[in-house]
mmCIF file of C-alpha atoms in Angstrom:
data_model
loop_
_atom_site.group_PDB
_atom_site.id
_atom_site.type_symbol
_atom_site.label_atom_id
_atom_site.label_comp_id
_atom_site.label_asym_id
_atom_site.label_seq_id
_atom_site.Cartn_x
_atom_site.Cartn_y
_atom_site.Cartn_z
ATOM 1 C CA MET A 1 -27.457 -20.103 -35.595
ATOM 2 C CA GLY A 2 -25.474 -17.063 -35.974
ATOM 3 C CA ARG A 3 -24.542 -15.921 -39.477
ATOM 4 C CA ARG A 4 -20.588 -16.540 -39.685
ATOM 5 C CA SER A 5 -18.573 -13.931 -40.865
ATOM 6 C CA ARG A 6 -17.223 -13.874 -44.484
ATOM 7 C CA ARG A 7 -13.324 -12.752 -44.915
ATOM 8 C CA ASP A 8 -12.684 -10.540 -47.976
ATOM 9 C CA LYS A 9 -10.468 -7.888 -49.127
ATOM 10 C CA PRO A 10 -10.787 -5.141 -46.553
ATOM 11 C CA GLU A 11 -10.514 -2.060 -49.035
ATOM 12 C CA GLU A 12 -13.575 -3.444 -50.731
ATOM 13 C CA LEU A 13 -15.431 -4.422 -47.625
ATOM 14 C CA ARG A 14 -14.452 -0.286 -46.199
ATOM 15 C CA GLN A 15 -16.286 1.029 -49.574
ATOM 16 C CA ASN A 16 -19.217 -1.342 -49.209
ATOM 17 C CA LEU A 17 -19.604 -0.111 -45.545
ATOM 18 C CA VAL A 18 -19.511 3.714 -46.528
ATOM 19 C CA GLU A 19 -21.923 3.046 -49.432
ATOM 20 C CA LEU A 20 -24.272 1.188 -47.152
ATOM 21 C CA LEU A 21 -24.431 4.009 -44.758
ATOM 22 C CA SER A 22 -24.574 6.440 -47.164
ATOM 23 C CA ASN A 23 -27.897 4.659 -48.112
ATOM 24 C CA PHE A 24 -29.144 4.447 -44.564
ATOM 25 C CA GLU A 25 -29.227 8.214 -44.569
ATOM 26 C CA ASN A 26 -32.529 7.762 -46.490
ATOM 27 C CA LYS A 27 -34.061 5.240 -43.894
ATOM 28 C CA LEU A 28 -33.547 7.761 -41.404
ATOM 29 C CA LYS A 29 -35.791 10.593 -43.260
ATOM 30 C CA HIS A 30 -39.001 8.556 -42.465
ATOM 31 C CA ASP A 31 -40.517 7.415 -39.360
ATOM 32 C CA ASP A 32 -40.173 3.405 -39.700
ATOM 33 C CA LEU A 33 -38.551 2.212 -36.948
ATOM 34 C CA ARG A 34 -38.568 -1.215 -38.250
ATOM 35 C CA GLN A 35 -37.085 -0.174 -41.439
ATOM 36 C CA GLN A 36 -34.049 1.668 -39.843
ATOM 37 C CA VAL A 37 -33.180 -1.371 -37.635
ATOM 38 C CA ARG A 38 -33.436 -3.465 -40.740
ATOM 39 C CA GLY A 39 -31.530 -0.834 -42.574
ATOM 40 C CA LEU A 40 -28.570 -1.264 -40.254
ATOM 41 C CA ILE A 41 -28.477 -5.239 -40.461
ATOM 42 C CA PRO A 42 -26.368 -5.745 -43.177
ATOM 43 C CA VAL A 43 -24.324 -2.835 -42.159
ATOM 44 C CA PHE A 44 -23.610 -4.453 -38.978
ATOM 45 C CA ASN A 45 -22.739 -7.657 -40.579
ATOM 46 C CA THR A 46 -20.288 -5.770 -43.111
ATOM 47 C CA LEU A 47 -18.421 -4.148 -40.246
ATOM 48 C CA ARG A 48 -18.365 -7.848 -38.871
ATOM 49 C CA ASP A 49 -16.951 -8.963 -42.039
ATOM 50 C CA LEU A 50 -14.588 -6.398 -42.070
ATOM 51 C CA GLY A 51 -13.076 -6.908 -38.515
ATOM 52 C CA SER A 52 -12.640 -10.689 -39.488
ATOM 53 C CA SER A 53 -10.506 -9.762 -42.383
ATOM 54 C CA ILE A 54 -8.211 -7.168 -40.781
ATOM 55 C CA LEU A 55 -5.971 -10.207 -39.993
ATOM 56 C CA PRO A 56 -4.078 -12.085 -42.437
ATOM 57 C CA ASP A 57 -4.678 -15.612 -41.223
ATOM 58 C CA GLY A 58 -7.302 -17.311 -39.775
ATOM 59 C CA GLU A 59 -10.127 -19.380 -40.842
ATOM 60 C CA SER A 60 -12.065 -19.110 -37.911
ATOM 61 C CA GLY A 61 -13.495 -16.955 -35.041
ATOM 62 C CA ARG A 62 -11.036 -18.868 -32.916
ATOM 63 C CA ASP A 63 -8.098 -18.847 -34.597
ATOM 64 C CA ARG A 64 -8.234 -15.260 -35.020
ATOM 65 C CA ILE A 65 -8.818 -14.205 -31.441
ATOM 66 C CA LEU A 66 -5.749 -16.738 -30.596
ATOM 67 C CA LEU A 67 -3.657 -14.737 -33.428
ATOM 68 C CA TYR A 68 -4.624 -11.511 -32.157
ATOM 69 C CA LEU A 69 -3.647 -12.544 -28.505
ATOM 70 C CA ARG A 70 -0.099 -14.012 -29.482
ATOM 71 C CA LYS A 71 0.224 -10.842 -31.608
ATOM 72 C CA TYR A 72 -0.266 -8.783 -28.242
ATOM 73 C CA PRO A 73 0.839 -11.384 -25.655
ATOM 74 C CA TYR A 74 1.159 -9.676 -22.044
ATOM 75 C CA VAL A 75 -0.722 -6.543 -23.342
ATOM 76 C CA HIS A 76 -4.019 -5.688 -21.750
ATOM 77 C CA LEU A 77 -6.569 -6.038 -24.593
ATOM 78 C CA ASN A 78 -10.582 -5.014 -23.992
ATOM 79 C CA GLY A 79 -12.763 -7.753 -24.477
ATOM 80 C CA GLN A 80 -14.498 -5.903 -27.687
ATOM 81 C CA GLU A 81 -11.122 -5.989 -29.692
ATOM 82 C CA LEU A 82 -11.821 -10.037 -29.548
ATOM 83 C CA MET A 83 -14.969 -9.562 -31.004
ATOM 84 C CA VAL A 84 -14.013 -7.371 -33.885
ATOM 85 C CA VAL A 85 -11.577 -9.457 -34.938
ATOM 86 C CA SER A 86 -13.248 -12.944 -34.304
ATOM 87 C CA GLY A 87 -16.317 -11.797 -36.235
ATOM 88 C CA ILE A 88 -18.340 -13.853 -34.343
ATOM 89 C CA ASP A 89 -21.232 -13.639 -31.707
ATOM 90 C CA ASP A 90 -20.038 -16.504 -29.000
ATOM 91 C CA TRP A 91 -16.420 -15.107 -29.007
ATOM 92 C CA ALA A 92 -16.253 -15.654 -25.493
ATOM 93 C CA ARG A 93 -16.925 -18.613 -25.632
ATOM 94 C CA ARG A 94 -14.233 -19.056 -27.976
ATOM 95 C CA VAL A 95 -11.848 -17.602 -25.455
ATOM 96 C CA ARG A 96 -13.257 -20.307 -22.920
ATOM 97 C CA GLU A 97 -12.497 -22.855 -25.138
ATOM 98 C CA LEU A 98 -8.973 -21.528 -25.934
ATOM 99 C CA ARG A 99 -8.168 -21.436 -21.780
ATOM 100 C CA VAL A 100 -9.922 -24.771 -21.428
ATOM 101 C CA GLU A 101 -9.417 -26.853 -23.877
ATOM 102 C CA HIS A 102 -6.618 -25.642 -25.637
ATOM 103 C CA GLY A 103 -4.181 -24.684 -22.997
ATOM 104 C CA TRP A 104 -3.470 -20.878 -23.442
ATOM 105 C CA LYS A 105 -2.866 -19.136 -20.172
ATOM 106 C CA ILE A 106 -5.487 -16.192 -20.754
ATOM 107 C CA LEU A 107 -6.199 -14.114 -17.479
ATOM 108 C CA THR A 108 -9.259 -12.576 -17.509
ATOM 109 C CA GLY A 109 -10.462 -9.273 -15.613
ATOM 110 C CA VAL A 110 -12.620 -11.373 -13.221
ATOM 111 C CA THR A 111 -9.744 -13.445 -12.111
ATOM 112 C CA ALA A 112 -7.455 -10.622 -12.195
ATOM 113 C CA LYS A 113 -9.713 -8.681 -9.782
ATOM 114 C CA GLU A 114 -9.485 -11.264 -7.262
ATOM 115 C CA ILE A 115 -5.944 -11.821 -7.415
ATOM 116 C CA VAL A 116 -5.263 -8.211 -6.619
ATOM 117 C CA ARG A 117 -7.476 -8.348 -4.162
ATOM 118 C CA ASP A 118 -6.939 -11.156 -1.846
ATOM 119 C CA ALA A 119 -3.120 -11.876 -2.777
ATOM 120 C CA GLU A 120 -1.120 -10.151 -0.144
ATOM 121 C CA GLU A 121 2.326 -10.233 -2.637
ATOM 122 C CA VAL A 122 0.612 -8.798 -5.466
ATOM 123 C CA ASP A 123 -0.063 -5.559 -3.586
ATOM 124 C CA SER A 124 3.938 -5.217 -2.635
ATOM 125 C CA LEU A 125 4.539 -5.213 -6.146
ATOM 126 C CA PRO A 126 6.248 -1.901 -7.744
ATOM 127 C CA ASN A 127 3.802 0.152 -9.481
ATOM 128 C CA GLY A 128 0.452 -0.930 -7.269
ATOM 129 C CA ALA A 129 -0.190 -4.768 -8.390
ATOM 130 C CA GLY A 130 2.016 -5.933 -11.683
ATOM 131 C CA LEU A 131 -1.214 -5.537 -13.404
ATOM 132 C CA PRO A 132 -3.327 -3.135 -14.857
ATOM 133 C CA LYS A 133 -6.865 -2.446 -13.808
ATOM 134 C CA MET A 134 -8.751 -4.843 -15.707
ATOM 135 C CA LYS A 135 -12.804 -4.876 -16.446
ATOM 136 C CA PRO A 136 -14.503 -7.898 -16.182
ATOM 137 C CA ASP A 137 -14.437 -8.596 -19.935
ATOM 138 C CA ASP A 138 -10.702 -7.601 -20.097
ATOM 139 C CA TYR A 139 -8.153 -10.250 -21.545
ATOM 140 C CA ILE A 140 -4.409 -10.885 -20.703
ATOM 141 C CA LEU A 141 -2.064 -13.788 -22.559
ATOM 142 C CA LEU A 142 -0.074 -14.305 -19.823
ATOM 143 C CA ASP A 143 2.434 -17.057 -21.836
ATOM 144 C CA GLU A 144 3.172 -17.562 -25.519
ATOM 145 C CA ARG A 145 3.519 -21.117 -24.393
ATOM 146 C CA GLN A 146 1.176 -23.643 -25.382
ATOM 147 C CA ASP A 147 0.151 -25.944 -22.088
ATOM 148 C CA ARG A 148 -0.443 -28.986 -23.999
ATOM 149 C CA GLU A 149 -1.244 -30.996 -20.325
ATOM 150 C CA ALA A 150 -3.878 -28.140 -19.600
ATOM 151 C CA ALA A 151 -6.959 -30.488 -21.348
ATOM 152 C CA HIS A 152 -6.069 -33.360 -18.961
ATOM 153 C CA ARG A 153 -5.690 -30.817 -16.041
ATOM 154 C CA TRP A 154 -9.391 -29.485 -16.620
ATOM 155 C CA LYS A 155 -10.542 -32.814 -16.790
ATOM 156 C CA SER A 156 -8.751 -33.565 -13.171
ATOM 157 C CA ALA A 157 -10.310 -30.073 -12.245
ATOM 158 C CA ASN A 158 -14.135 -30.837 -13.161
ATOM 159 C CA ARG A 159 -13.730 -33.822 -11.024
ATOM 160 C CA ILE A 160 -12.131 -32.353 -8.195
ATOM 161 C CA ARG A 161 -14.879 -29.059 -7.939
ATOM 162 C CA LYS A 162 -17.785 -31.595 -7.462
ATOM 163 C CA LEU A 163 -16.450 -33.018 -4.328
ATOM 164 C CA SER A 164 -17.845 -32.545 -1.215
ATOM 165 C CA LEU A 165 -15.008 -30.357 0.105
ATOM 166 C CA ASN A 166 -14.382 -26.911 0.977
ATOM 167 C CA VAL A 167 -13.122 -24.613 -1.466
ATOM 168 C CA GLN A 168 -9.650 -24.438 -0.018
ATOM 169 C CA ASP A 169 -9.373 -28.452 0.266
ATOM 170 C CA LYS A 170 -10.607 -28.552 -3.383
ATOM 171 C CA ILE A 171 -7.725 -26.347 -4.282
ATOM 172 C CA LEU A 172 -5.340 -28.536 -2.324
ATOM 173 C CA LEU A 173 -6.090 -31.616 -3.532
ATOM 174 C CA PHE A 174 -5.731 -30.217 -7.478
ATOM 175 C CA LEU A 175 -2.342 -28.409 -6.640
ATOM 176 C CA LYS A 176 -1.367 -31.967 -5.067
ATOM 177 C CA GLU A 177 -2.400 -33.836 -8.185
ATOM 178 C CA ASN A 178 -0.378 -31.382 -10.120
ATOM 179 C CA ILE A 179 2.907 -30.971 -7.965
ATOM 180 C CA GLY A 180 5.547 -29.021 -10.030
ATOM 181 C CA ASN A 181 3.029 -27.767 -12.791
ATOM 182 C CA GLU A 182 2.670 -24.257 -13.353
ATOM 183 C CA ILE A 183 -1.479 -23.719 -12.583
ATOM 184 C CA SER A 184 -2.982 -20.595 -13.533
ATOM 185 C CA GLY A 185 -5.615 -18.378 -11.422
ATOM 186 C CA GLU A 186 -8.227 -19.321 -14.218
ATOM 187 C CA GLU A 187 -8.001 -22.970 -13.302
ATOM 188 C CA LEU A 188 -8.114 -22.699 -9.758
ATOM 189 C CA ARG A 189 -10.787 -20.381 -9.956
ATOM 190 C CA TYR A 190 -12.832 -23.239 -11.628
ATOM 191 C CA VAL A 191 -11.973 -25.754 -9.054
ATOM 192 C CA ALA A 192 -13.524 -23.643 -6.439
ATOM 193 C CA LYS A 193 -16.586 -23.457 -8.637
ATOM 194 C CA ASN A 194 -15.880 -19.360 -9.296
ATOM 195 C CA LYS A 195 -16.269 -18.314 -5.661
ATOM 196 C CA SER A 196 -14.696 -15.152 -5.259
ATOM 197 C CA GLU A 197 -12.611 -16.453 -2.196
ATOM 198 C CA TRP A 198 -10.284 -18.910 -4.263
ATOM 199 C CA ALA A 199 -7.118 -16.309 -4.471
ATOM 200 C CA ARG A 200 -7.525 -15.872 -0.179
ATOM 201 C CA ARG A 201 -7.886 -19.658 0.218
ATOM 202 C CA VAL A 202 -4.574 -20.111 -1.744
ATOM 203 C CA ARG A 203 -2.553 -17.077 -0.019
ATOM 204 C CA GLU A 204 -3.749 -19.299 3.316
ATOM 205 C CA LEU A 205 -2.317 -22.319 2.113
ATOM 206 C CA ARG A 206 0.934 -20.768 1.847
ATOM 207 C CA THR A 207 0.878 -18.738 4.863
ATOM 208 C CA GLU A 208 -0.988 -20.309 7.655
ATOM 209 C CA GLU A 209 -0.557 -24.031 6.328
ATOM 210 C CA GLY A 210 2.727 -23.824 5.322
ATOM 211 C CA TRP A 211 2.286 -25.987 1.685
ATOM 212 C CA PRO A 212 4.868 -24.195 -0.890
ATOM 213 C CA VAL A 213 2.442 -22.787 -3.668
ATOM 214 C CA LEU A 214 5.120 -20.439 -5.437
ATOM 215 C CA THR A 215 3.776 -17.192 -7.468
ATOM 216 C CA LYS A 216 5.980 -14.839 -9.148
ATOM 217 C CA THR A 217 6.812 -12.907 -5.817
ATOM 218 C CA THR A 218 7.059 -15.711 -3.185
ATOM 219 C CA GLY A 219 9.455 -17.965 -4.300
ATOM 220 C CA MET A 220 9.450 -18.342 -8.341
ATOM 221 C CA PRO A 221 10.224 -14.959 -9.838
ATOM 222 C CA GLU A 222 10.148 -16.022 -12.929
ATOM 223 C CA LEU A 223 6.572 -16.835 -13.105
ATOM 224 C CA PRO A 224 4.024 -14.770 -14.604
ATOM 225 C CA ILE A 225 1.557 -12.845 -12.168
ATOM 226 C CA GLY A 226 -1.448 -15.065 -11.537
ATOM 227 C CA ILE A 227 0.593 -18.678 -11.706
ATOM 228 C CA TYR A 228 0.705 -20.922 -8.895
ATOM 229 C CA VAL A 229 3.189 -24.122 -8.190
ATOM 230 C CA LEU A 230 3.083 -26.182 -5.495
ATOM 231 C CA VAL A 231 6.829 -27.436 -5.992
ATOM 232 C CA SER A 232 6.878 -30.319 -3.035
ATOM 233 C CA ASP A 233 4.188 -32.076 -1.055
ATOM 234 C CA ARG A 234 5.468 -31.127 2.321
ATOM 235 C CA GLN A 235 4.232 -28.177 4.580
ATOM 236 C CA SER A 236 6.821 -26.036 6.083
ATOM 237 C CA PRO A 237 7.108 -26.017 10.431
ATOM 238 C CA LYS A 238 4.591 -24.134 12.177
ATOM 239 C CA GLU A 239 6.378 -21.750 13.613
ATOM 240 C CA ASP A 240 7.700 -20.586 10.112
ATOM 241 C CA ARG A 241 4.110 -19.919 8.898
ATOM 242 C CA ALA A 242 3.765 -16.448 10.732
ATOM 243 C CA VAL A 243 5.749 -15.213 8.162
ATOM 244 C CA LYS A 244 3.699 -12.821 6.009
ATOM 245 C CA ASP A 245 4.488 -12.787 2.177
ATOM 246 C CA ALA A 246 5.407 -9.527 1.772
ATOM 247 C CA LEU A 247 7.882 -9.695 4.759
ATOM 248 C CA ARG A 248 8.996 -13.281 3.139
ATOM 249 C CA ARG A 249 9.697 -11.520 -0.276
ATOM 250 C CA GLU A 250 11.599 -8.788 1.554
ATOM 251 C CA VAL A 251 13.839 -11.260 3.114
ATOM 252 C CA PHE A 252 14.026 -13.185 -0.755
ATOM 253 C CA VAL A 253 15.388 -9.905 -2.246
ATOM 254 C CA ARG A 254 17.641 -9.004 0.067
ATOM 255 C CA ASP A 255 19.252 -12.608 0.012
ATOM 256 C CA GLY A 256 18.936 -12.152 -4.068
ATOM 257 C CA TYR A 257 16.647 -15.319 -4.202
ATOM 258 C CA GLU A 258 19.511 -17.610 -3.068
ATOM 259 C CA CYS A 259 19.731 -20.276 0.287
ATOM 260 C CA ARG A 260 22.390 -18.559 2.314
ATOM 261 C CA ASP A 261 23.582 -22.157 3.089
ATOM 262 C CA CYS A 262 23.933 -24.349 -0.206
ATOM 263 C CA LYS A 263 23.067 -21.084 -2.846
ATOM 264 C CA TRP A 264 20.576 -23.185 -4.404
ATOM 265 C CA THR A 265 18.351 -20.825 -6.612
ATOM 266 C CA PRO A 266 14.512 -21.185 -7.756
ATOM 267 C CA HIS A 267 16.368 -21.096 -11.339
ATOM 268 C CA GLN A 268 17.738 -24.660 -10.491
ATOM 269 C CA TRP A 269 14.420 -25.860 -9.694
ATOM 270 C CA ASN A 270 13.177 -29.007 -11.731
ATOM 271 C CA ARG A 271 11.060 -32.275 -11.259
ATOM 272 C CA SER A 272 13.497 -34.571 -9.551
ATOM 273 C CA ASP A 273 14.886 -31.516 -7.113
ATOM 274 C CA PRO A 274 11.794 -29.926 -6.383
ATOM 275 C CA ARG A 275 13.311 -27.485 -3.452
ATOM 276 C CA ASN A 276 11.618 -24.305 -2.621
ATOM 277 C CA LEU A 277 13.046 -21.205 -0.448
ATOM 278 C CA GLU A 278 11.775 -20.713 3.124
ATOM 279 C CA ALA A 279 12.011 -17.539 5.553
ATOM 280 C CA HIS A 280 13.919 -19.007 8.769
ATOM 281 C CA HIS A 281 14.447 -17.457 11.846
ATOM 282 C CA GLU A 282 17.989 -17.240 13.213
ATOM 283 C CA LYS A 283 17.322 -16.886 16.651
ATOM 284 C CA PRO A 284 14.418 -19.308 17.420
ATOM 285 C CA HIS A 285 10.694 -18.032 17.304
ATOM 286 C CA ALA A 286 10.325 -20.253 20.622
ATOM 287 C CA GLU A 287 13.253 -18.272 22.145
ATOM 288 C CA GLY A 288 11.396 -15.353 21.826
ATOM 289 C CA GLY A 289 12.992 -14.494 18.185
ATOM 290 C CA ALA A 290 11.104 -12.171 16.287
ATOM 291 C CA THR A 291 9.723 -12.315 12.884
ATOM 292 C CA LYS A 292 11.300 -9.369 11.565
ATOM 293 C CA LYS A 293 13.721 -8.904 8.756
ATOM 294 C CA GLU A 294 16.757 -8.526 10.634
ATOM 295 C CA ASN A 295 16.258 -12.099 12.299
ATOM 296 C CA LEU A 296 15.219 -14.184 9.218
ATOM 297 C CA ILE A 297 17.619 -15.420 6.685
ATOM 298 C CA THR A 298 16.673 -17.649 2.972
ATOM 299 C CA LEU A 299 17.037 -20.962 2.939
ATOM 300 C CA CYS A 300 16.232 -23.616 0.752
ATOM 301 C CA ASN A 301 13.837 -26.522 2.268
ATOM 302 C CA ILE A 302 16.649 -29.060 2.746
ATOM 303 C CA CYS A 303 18.851 -26.755 4.501
ATOM 304 C CA HIS A 304 15.687 -25.607 6.717
ATOM 305 C CA ASP A 305 15.365 -28.870 7.734
ATOM 306 C CA ASP A 306 19.034 -29.670 8.400
ATOM 307 C CA ARG A 307 19.352 -26.417 10.577
ATOM 308 C CA HIS A 308 16.135 -27.947 12.171
ATOM 309 C CA ARG A 309 17.128 -31.266 12.461
ATOM 310 C CA LYS A 310 20.683 -30.162 14.118
ATOM 311 C CA ARG A 311 18.920 -27.979 16.677
ATOM 312 C CA GLY A 312 16.887 -31.243 17.640
ATOM 313 C CA LEU A 313 20.378 -33.055 18.201
ATOM 314 C CA LEU A 314 21.840 -30.359 20.284
ATOM 315 C CA ALA A 315 18.155 -30.342 22.465
ATOM 316 C CA ILE A 316 17.460 -26.803 21.317
ATOM 317 C CA PRO A 317 13.893 -25.958 20.421
ATOM 318 C CA SER A 318 13.309 -25.692 16.612
ATOM 319 C CA GLY A 319 11.939 -22.021 15.294
#
């Protein structure tokens, strides 16, 4: 078991550290590698004690990591910062516990890279991706609110990831068991057994299969990047699935994220009225209507169904 860091007054620890480093000068004069290494152990331990003491609160390393993340929400932090304030060897494991068992939406550099690579909507954001370039051991706290249902969801995720299904089917099953909940990319990556294709499969569920998996740029602008919501257990009509995310977003932005017919917006979303916005072809696709901004309008799924239904009653092909 590794040594636990000891919290003390930072200034006293700093003075001890200076003294230890001064004494180490004598060890460097001798050609005894082991003595030199052993001489650095108290330096290393004191440095960890100092790192864990600069936060005013936090008895455990995990507490201090959380305090630091909450002090800098939405800020790109390097893993070494978390190592310093935690003062423990297994700091990365504690970060995982915060994500998995305690419901803190902490985005890792690994997951961020996969989102940027595979999520079409991220490419359309101003300034590149809306996410900073992150290294694998970088972290961002995406939400200052703790998701207390997360522990239950992770049990569900653990069950689904073991099923004999392909990655897309596992993700869809997990989303359907959590309709209306904000799901992090970290959770979906876990369900996919950490396979890097998970973000592409989520995009395909939305763009090719017509499932209303909404993100910050595809219908729920209030969401942080890296958060996904399946708003209802309903696929959009096949002809509307050809609309690319970037084009759909352009249409939504032009229409102010508001249904042209009933004026519903995503800000009104709730579990008892789980609508979502969709792009509708004004001139039906089946009649040669182009999939371009000028021929698309924003409708909520209720009004969208109503328009298609009326076309059917008038014996006009849908699209």
